[in-house]
C-alpha cells in the first residue's frame, strides 16, 4: 500500500493539469461531502482542499484529475514522486508518495516511510548520509564555506549524553548543523546570568527536551 504525505498546502491556482498517467473522474461537491462523512479517507482529503467560496455549487459537475506531475525537485530521496489533485483544471493538492521497503509497491515508489525511532545509531547514520547528500549532490543548496563559520556564542555539548553542559565557544570556528524546533512558551530551564556558571559545568538532562538529547 502506498501512503501519501502532505507536501504543501496549495492555494488553488489555475494552471491546467500537466499530469502523466493517473485518472480522471466526475463528481459533485455534495457527493464528495457525503462520501467524506461516510468515512472515505480519499473524499475527506479532496473535501479538505475545498476553498470556502468554491465554484461550482454543491450539485454542479466537478472534474477531478489525479496524477503525477513528475519527480519532486530537491526532495530527498532523489526521484520522490508527487501525487497531485486537480479539480476543474485547478491544482488543489500536492503530496508525496511513500511506502515501506517490503511493500510490493516499493518497486514503483521511491520514498520510504518516515523514521520515527530517531535516537538509534541507524537513524543517526541516515541523518549523516542525508546531510552529506545535501552537501555534495544538491546543486541548489548552499555549499559549506571553505573557512568554517564562527560557532554560535553558546552550545550544548552532548558528547557525553549523561553529562551535557553548556560551552562558551569564544570565537571558535566549526561546522555545525542547526536543529530548528519550536520552544513554545517561556521555558523554566533557559540559560540566564544566574545559572550560567552552573550550566557551564552541568545541565541536568531531565531539564533538556528529547529533541536536543
Ligand atoms: Zn471517496
Ligand atoms: Zn540540500
PDB file of C-alpha atoms in Angstrom, residues 13-211:
ATOM      1  CA  UNK A  13      -4.435  28.150  -8.778  1.00  0.00           C
ATOM      2  CA  UNK A  14      -5.499  27.623 -12.356  1.00  0.00           C
ATOM      3  CA  UNK A  15      -2.771  26.087 -14.404  1.00  0.00           C
ATOM      4  CA  UNK A  16      -4.308  23.241 -16.355  1.00  0.00           C
ATOM      5  CA  UNK A  17      -3.365  19.709 -15.487  1.00  0.00           C
ATOM      6  CA  UNK A  18       0.098  18.572 -16.545  1.00  0.00           C
ATOM      7  CA  UNK A  19      -0.116  15.136 -15.017  1.00  0.00           C
ATOM      8  CA  UNK A  20       1.043  11.975 -16.684  1.00  0.00           C
ATOM      9  CA  UNK A  21      -0.887   8.769 -16.127  1.00  0.00           C
ATOM     10  CA  UNK A  22      -3.330   8.969 -13.276  1.00  0.00           C
ATOM     11  CA  UNK A  23      -7.061   9.057 -13.720  1.00  0.00           C
ATOM     12  CA  UNK A  24      -9.989  11.399 -14.129  1.00  0.00           C
ATOM     13  CA  UNK A  25     -13.433  11.158 -12.593  1.00  0.00           C
ATOM     14  CA  UNK A  26     -16.552  13.271 -12.348  1.00  0.00           C
ATOM     15  CA  UNK A  27     -18.476  14.009  -9.180  1.00  0.00           C
ATOM     16  CA  UNK A  28     -20.021  16.960  -7.289  1.00  0.00           C
ATOM     17  CA  UNK A  29     -19.011  18.694  -4.049  1.00  0.00           C
ATOM     18  CA  UNK A  30     -22.239  17.385  -2.477  1.00  0.00           C
ATOM     19  CA  UNK A  31     -21.236  13.817  -3.333  1.00  0.00           C
ATOM     20  CA  UNK A  32     -17.663  14.290  -2.097  1.00  0.00           C
ATOM     21  CA  UNK A  33     -19.020  15.723   1.175  1.00  0.00           C
ATOM     22  CA  UNK A  34     -21.420  12.831   1.619  1.00  0.00           C
ATOM     23  CA  UNK A  35     -18.741  10.153   0.960  1.00  0.00           C
ATOM     24  CA  UNK A  36     -16.357  12.000   3.270  1.00  0.00           C
ATOM     25  CA  UNK A  37     -18.872  11.917   6.102  1.00  0.00           C
ATOM     26  CA  UNK A  38     -19.361   8.170   5.497  1.00  0.00           C
ATOM     27  CA  UNK A  39     -15.655   7.749   6.250  1.00  0.00           C
ATOM     28  CA  UNK A  40     -13.952   7.649   2.830  1.00  0.00           C
ATOM     29  CA  UNK A  41     -10.398   8.893   3.516  1.00  0.00           C
ATOM     30  CA  UNK A  42      -9.841   9.957  -0.090  1.00  0.00           C
ATOM     31  CA  UNK A  43     -13.032  12.049  -0.202  1.00  0.00           C
ATOM     32  CA  UNK A  44     -12.038  13.575   3.151  1.00  0.00           C
ATOM     33  CA  UNK A  45      -8.711  14.636   1.629  1.00  0.00           C
ATOM     34  CA  UNK A  46     -10.368  16.031  -1.509  1.00  0.00           C
ATOM     35  CA  UNK A  47     -13.001  17.857   0.540  1.00  0.00           C
ATOM     36  CA  UNK A  48     -10.339  19.366   2.806  1.00  0.00           C
ATOM     37  CA  UNK A  49      -8.831  21.141  -0.211  1.00  0.00           C
ATOM     38  CA  UNK A  50     -12.120  22.927  -0.970  1.00  0.00           C
ATOM     39  CA  UNK A  51     -11.993  26.684  -0.652  1.00  0.00           C
ATOM     40  CA  UNK A  52     -14.870  28.297   1.215  1.00  0.00           C
ATOM     41  CA  UNK A  53     -16.388  30.074  -1.768  1.00  0.00           C
ATOM     42  CA  UNK A  54     -15.576  27.226  -4.139  1.00  0.00           C
ATOM     43  CA  UNK A  55     -17.221  27.241  -7.572  1.00  0.00           C
ATOM     44  CA  UNK A  56     -19.141  25.390  -8.849  1.00  0.00           C
ATOM     45  CA  UNK A  57     -22.029  24.942  -6.454  1.00  0.00           C
ATOM     46  CA  UNK A  58     -22.578  21.720  -4.481  1.00  0.00           C
ATOM     47  CA  UNK A  59     -24.687  19.988  -7.177  1.00  0.00           C
ATOM     48  CA  UNK A  60     -22.758  21.109 -10.276  1.00  0.00           C
ATOM     49  CA  UNK A  61     -20.483  18.607 -12.048  1.00  0.00           C
ATOM     50  CA  UNK A  62     -16.850  18.544 -10.922  1.00  0.00           C
ATOM     51  CA  UNK A  63     -13.934  17.051 -12.853  1.00  0.00           C
ATOM     52  CA  UNK A  64     -11.164  15.627 -10.682  1.00  0.00           C
ATOM     53  CA  UNK A  65      -7.791  14.638 -12.159  1.00  0.00           C
ATOM     54  CA  UNK A  66      -5.356  12.684 -10.008  1.00  0.00           C
ATOM     55  CA  UNK A  67      -1.854  12.053 -11.289  1.00  0.00           C
ATOM     56  CA  UNK A  68       1.827  12.797 -11.073  1.00  0.00           C
ATOM     57  CA  UNK A  69       3.495  15.946 -12.384  1.00  0.00           C
ATOM     58  CA  UNK A  70       6.858  14.143 -12.300  1.00  0.00           C
ATOM     59  CA  UNK A  71       9.626  13.918  -9.724  1.00  0.00           C
ATOM     60  CA  UNK A  72       9.728  16.478  -6.936  1.00  0.00           C
ATOM     61  CA  UNK A  73      12.656  18.890  -7.147  1.00  0.00           C
ATOM     62  CA  UNK A  74      15.129  18.994  -4.264  1.00  0.00           C
ATOM     63  CA  UNK A  75      13.248  16.370  -2.341  1.00  0.00           C
ATOM     64  CA  UNK A  76      15.118  13.593  -0.562  1.00  0.00           C
ATOM     65  CA  UNK A  77      15.430  10.869  -1.698  1.00  0.00           C
ATOM     66  CA  UNK A  78      16.039  11.888  -5.314  1.00  0.00           C
ATOM     67  CA  UNK A  79      13.186  10.857  -7.578  1.00  0.00           C
ATOM     68  CA  UNK A  80      10.453  11.095  -4.923  1.00  0.00           C
ATOM     69  CA  UNK A  81       7.152  11.130  -6.799  1.00  0.00           C
ATOM     70  CA  UNK A  82       4.344  13.586  -6.286  1.00  0.00           C
ATOM     71  CA  UNK A  83       0.651  12.969  -6.379  1.00  0.00           C
ATOM     72  CA  UNK A  84      -1.310  15.987  -7.496  1.00  0.00           C
ATOM     73  CA  UNK A  85      -5.033  16.598  -7.456  1.00  0.00           C
ATOM     74  CA  UNK A  86      -6.576  18.990  -9.967  1.00  0.00           C
ATOM     75  CA  UNK A  87     -10.229  19.966  -9.628  1.00  0.00           C
ATOM     76  CA  UNK A  88     -11.695  21.611 -12.734  1.00  0.00           C
ATOM     77  CA  UNK A  89      -8.152  22.297 -14.012  1.00  0.00           C
ATOM     78  CA  UNK A  90      -7.136  23.967 -10.756  1.00  0.00           C
ATOM     79  CA  UNK A  91      -4.315  22.479  -8.674  1.00  0.00           C
ATOM     80  CA  UNK A  92      -5.715  21.701  -5.209  1.00  0.00           C
ATOM     81  CA  UNK A  93      -3.151  19.428  -3.592  1.00  0.00           C
ATOM     82  CA  UNK A  94       0.411  18.177  -3.989  1.00  0.00           C
ATOM     83  CA  UNK A  95       1.539  15.289  -1.835  1.00  0.00           C
ATOM     84  CA  UNK A  96       4.476  12.922  -1.960  1.00  0.00           C
ATOM     85  CA  UNK A  97       4.045   9.165  -2.192  1.00  0.00           C
ATOM     86  CA  UNK A  98       5.905   6.765   0.102  1.00  0.00           C
ATOM     87  CA  UNK A  99       5.781   3.161   1.247  1.00  0.00           C
ATOM     88  CA  UNK A 100       7.752   0.600   3.284  1.00  0.00           C
ATOM     89  CA  UNK A 101      10.702  -1.254   1.713  1.00  0.00           C
ATOM     90  CA  UNK A 102       8.965  -4.661   1.987  1.00  0.00           C
ATOM     91  CA  UNK A 103       5.765  -3.483   0.288  1.00  0.00           C
ATOM     92  CA  UNK A 104       5.007  -4.805  -3.233  1.00  0.00           C
ATOM     93  CA  UNK A 105       4.501  -1.172  -4.295  1.00  0.00           C
ATOM     94  CA  UNK A 106       8.108  -0.387  -3.274  1.00  0.00           C
ATOM     95  CA  UNK A 107       9.406  -1.283  -6.744  1.00  0.00           C
ATOM     96  CA  UNK A 108       7.440   1.666  -8.167  1.00  0.00           C
ATOM     97  CA  UNK A 109       7.662   4.141  -5.283  1.00  0.00           C
ATOM     98  CA  UNK A 110      10.958   5.812  -4.420  1.00  0.00           C
ATOM     99  CA  UNK A 111      10.318   7.353  -0.976  1.00  0.00           C
ATOM    100  CA  UNK A 112      10.098   5.276   2.216  1.00  0.00           C
ATOM    101  CA  UNK A 113       8.179   5.734   5.466  1.00  0.00           C
ATOM    102  CA  UNK A 114       9.466   8.340   7.870  1.00  0.00           C
ATOM    103  CA  UNK A 115      11.903   7.113  10.515  1.00  0.00           C
ATOM    104  CA  UNK A 116      10.282   7.544  13.918  1.00  0.00           C
ATOM    105  CA  UNK A 117      12.925   5.887  16.132  1.00  0.00           C
ATOM    106  CA  UNK A 118      15.130   8.955  15.985  1.00  0.00           C
ATOM    107  CA  UNK A 119      17.627   8.032  18.705  1.00  0.00           C
ATOM    108  CA  UNK A 120      19.146   4.892  17.153  1.00  0.00           C
ATOM    109  CA  UNK A 121      22.597   4.540  15.565  1.00  0.00           C
ATOM    110  CA  UNK A 122      20.863   3.659  12.299  1.00  0.00           C
ATOM    111  CA  UNK A 123      18.823   6.896  12.374  1.00  0.00           C
ATOM    112  CA  UNK A 124      21.897   8.990  13.130  1.00  0.00           C
ATOM    113  CA  UNK A 125      23.757   7.302  10.242  1.00  0.00           C
ATOM    114  CA  UNK A 126      20.811   8.120   7.978  1.00  0.00           C
ATOM    115  CA  UNK A 127      20.857  11.748   9.141  1.00  0.00           C
ATOM    116  CA  UNK A 128      24.597  11.966   8.409  1.00  0.00           C
ATOM    117  CA  UNK A 129      24.048  10.365   4.983  1.00  0.00           C
ATOM    118  CA  UNK A 130      21.270  12.860   4.145  1.00  0.00           C
ATOM    119  CA  UNK A 131      23.466  15.745   5.252  1.00  0.00           C
ATOM    120  CA  UNK A 132      26.322  14.526   3.030  1.00  0.00           C
ATOM    121  CA  UNK A 133      23.898  14.024   0.163  1.00  0.00           C
ATOM    122  CA  UNK A 134      22.766  17.631   0.584  1.00  0.00           C
ATOM    123  CA  UNK A 135      26.339  18.968   0.783  1.00  0.00           C
ATOM    124  CA  UNK A 136      27.735  17.013  -2.168  1.00  0.00           C
ATOM    125  CA  UNK A 137      24.820  16.427  -4.564  1.00  0.00           C
ATOM    126  CA  UNK A 138      22.220  19.189  -4.194  1.00  0.00           C
ATOM    127  CA  UNK A 139      23.084  21.814  -6.779  1.00  0.00           C
ATOM    128  CA  UNK A 140      20.751  24.488  -5.489  1.00  0.00           C
ATOM    129  CA  UNK A 141      21.587  24.099  -1.775  1.00  0.00           C
ATOM    130  CA  UNK A 142      24.321  26.411  -0.449  1.00  0.00           C
ATOM    131  CA  UNK A 143      27.810  24.879  -0.169  1.00  0.00           C
ATOM    132  CA  UNK A 144      29.637  24.852   3.176  1.00  0.00           C
ATOM    133  CA  UNK A 145      32.109  27.741   3.404  1.00  0.00           C
ATOM    134  CA  UNK A 146      35.792  26.971   2.729  1.00  0.00           C
ATOM    135  CA  UNK A 147      36.564  28.514   6.121  1.00  0.00           C
ATOM    136  CA  UNK A 148      34.079  27.155   8.692  1.00  0.00           C
ATOM    137  CA  UNK A 149      31.858  29.845  10.226  1.00  0.00           C
ATOM    138  CA  UNK A 150      32.066  31.115  13.806  1.00  0.00           C
ATOM    139  CA  UNK A 151      30.079  28.858  16.114  1.00  0.00           C
ATOM    140  CA  UNK A 152      27.062  30.307  17.951  1.00  0.00           C
ATOM    141  CA  UNK A 153      28.065  32.018  21.247  1.00  0.00           C
ATOM    142  CA  UNK A 154      26.985  29.051  23.359  1.00  0.00           C
ATOM    143  CA  UNK A 155      26.347  25.410  22.505  1.00  0.00           C
ATOM    144  CA  UNK A 156      25.226  22.399  24.499  1.00  0.00           C
ATOM    145  CA  UNK A 157      27.949  19.784  24.393  1.00  0.00           C
ATOM    146  CA  UNK A 158      26.075  16.467  24.243  1.00  0.00           C
ATOM    147  CA  UNK A 159      29.084  14.260  23.508  1.00  0.00           C
ATOM    148  CA  UNK A 160      28.585  12.712  26.926  1.00  0.00           C
ATOM    149  CA  UNK A 161      24.829  12.186  26.901  1.00  0.00           C
ATOM    150  CA  UNK A 162      24.707  11.574  30.652  1.00  0.00           C
ATOM    151  CA  UNK A 163      26.584  14.802  31.362  1.00  0.00           C
ATOM    152  CA  UNK A 164      25.529  17.570  28.966  1.00  0.00           C
ATOM    153  CA  UNK A 165      26.952  21.001  29.605  1.00  0.00           C
ATOM    154  CA  UNK A 166      26.956  24.447  28.127  1.00  0.00           C
ATOM    155  CA  UNK A 167      30.136  25.563  26.406  1.00  0.00           C
ATOM    156  CA  UNK A 168      31.141  29.111  25.503  1.00  0.00           C
ATOM    157  CA  UNK A 169      32.616  28.980  22.009  1.00  0.00           C
ATOM    158  CA  UNK A 170      34.625  32.230  22.304  1.00  0.00           C
ATOM    159  CA  UNK A 171      35.030  32.850  18.599  1.00  0.00           C
ATOM    160  CA  UNK A 172      35.862  29.240  17.681  1.00  0.00           C
ATOM    161  CA  UNK A 173      35.110  28.270  14.098  1.00  0.00           C
ATOM    162  CA  UNK A 174      33.491  24.953  13.222  1.00  0.00           C
ATOM    163  CA  UNK A 175      30.956  23.176  11.048  1.00  0.00           C
ATOM    164  CA  UNK A 176      27.587  22.630  12.624  1.00  0.00           C
ATOM    165  CA  UNK A 177      24.039  21.711  11.689  1.00  0.00           C
ATOM    166  CA  UNK A 178      21.316  23.855  13.217  1.00  0.00           C
ATOM    167  CA  UNK A 179      18.350  21.986  14.627  1.00  0.00           C
ATOM    168  CA  UNK A 180      15.210  24.028  14.440  1.00  0.00           C
ATOM    169  CA  UNK A 181      12.284  23.359  16.714  1.00  0.00           C
ATOM    170  CA  UNK A 182       9.609  25.359  18.471  1.00  0.00           C
ATOM    171  CA  UNK A 183      10.158  26.264  22.097  1.00  0.00           C
ATOM    172  CA  UNK A 184       6.595  27.304  22.750  1.00  0.00           C
ATOM    173  CA  UNK A 185       6.027  29.280  25.915  1.00  0.00           C
ATOM    174  CA  UNK A 186       8.855  30.605  28.159  1.00  0.00           C
ATOM    175  CA  UNK A 187      10.960  27.680  29.418  1.00  0.00           C
ATOM    176  CA  UNK A 188      11.765  27.179  33.108  1.00  0.00           C
ATOM    177  CA  UNK A 189      15.318  25.986  32.367  1.00  0.00           C
ATOM    178  CA  UNK A 190      16.601  28.533  29.859  1.00  0.00           C
ATOM    179  CA  UNK A 191      20.065  29.984  30.416  1.00  0.00           C
ATOM    180  CA  UNK A 192      20.181  33.193  32.447  1.00  0.00           C
ATOM    181  CA  UNK A 193      23.003  35.184  34.075  1.00  0.00           C
ATOM    182  CA  UNK A 194      22.236  33.495  37.395  1.00  0.00           C
ATOM    183  CA  UNK A 195      22.541  29.861  36.213  1.00  0.00           C
ATOM    184  CA  UNK A 196      25.202  30.348  33.521  1.00  0.00           C
ATOM    185  CA  UNK A 197      28.115  29.236  35.735  1.00  0.00           C
ATOM    186  CA  UNK A 198      26.268  26.070  36.811  1.00  0.00           C
ATOM    187  CA  UNK A 199      25.243  25.191  33.251  1.00  0.00           C
ATOM    188  CA  UNK A 200      28.859  25.501  32.063  1.00  0.00           C
ATOM    189  CA  UNK A 201      29.637  22.582  34.375  1.00  0.00           C
ATOM    190  CA  UNK A 202      26.487  20.515  34.004  1.00  0.00           C
ATOM    191  CA  UNK A 203      22.898  20.684  32.812  1.00  0.00           C
ATOM    192  CA  UNK A 204      20.557  18.132  34.337  1.00  0.00           C
ATOM    193  CA  UNK A 205      19.432  16.031  31.312  1.00  0.00           C
ATOM    194  CA  UNK A 206      15.984  15.915  32.943  1.00  0.00           C
ATOM    195  CA  UNK A 207      15.681  19.605  32.070  1.00  0.00           C
ATOM    196  CA  UNK A 208      16.549  19.182  28.383  1.00  0.00           C
ATOM    197  CA  UNK A 209      13.922  18.281  25.798  1.00  0.00           C
ATOM    198  CA  UNK A 210      14.344  14.931  23.989  1.00  0.00           C
ATOM    199  CA  UNK A 211      14.917  16.845  20.756  1.00  0.00           C
TER     200      UNK A 211
END
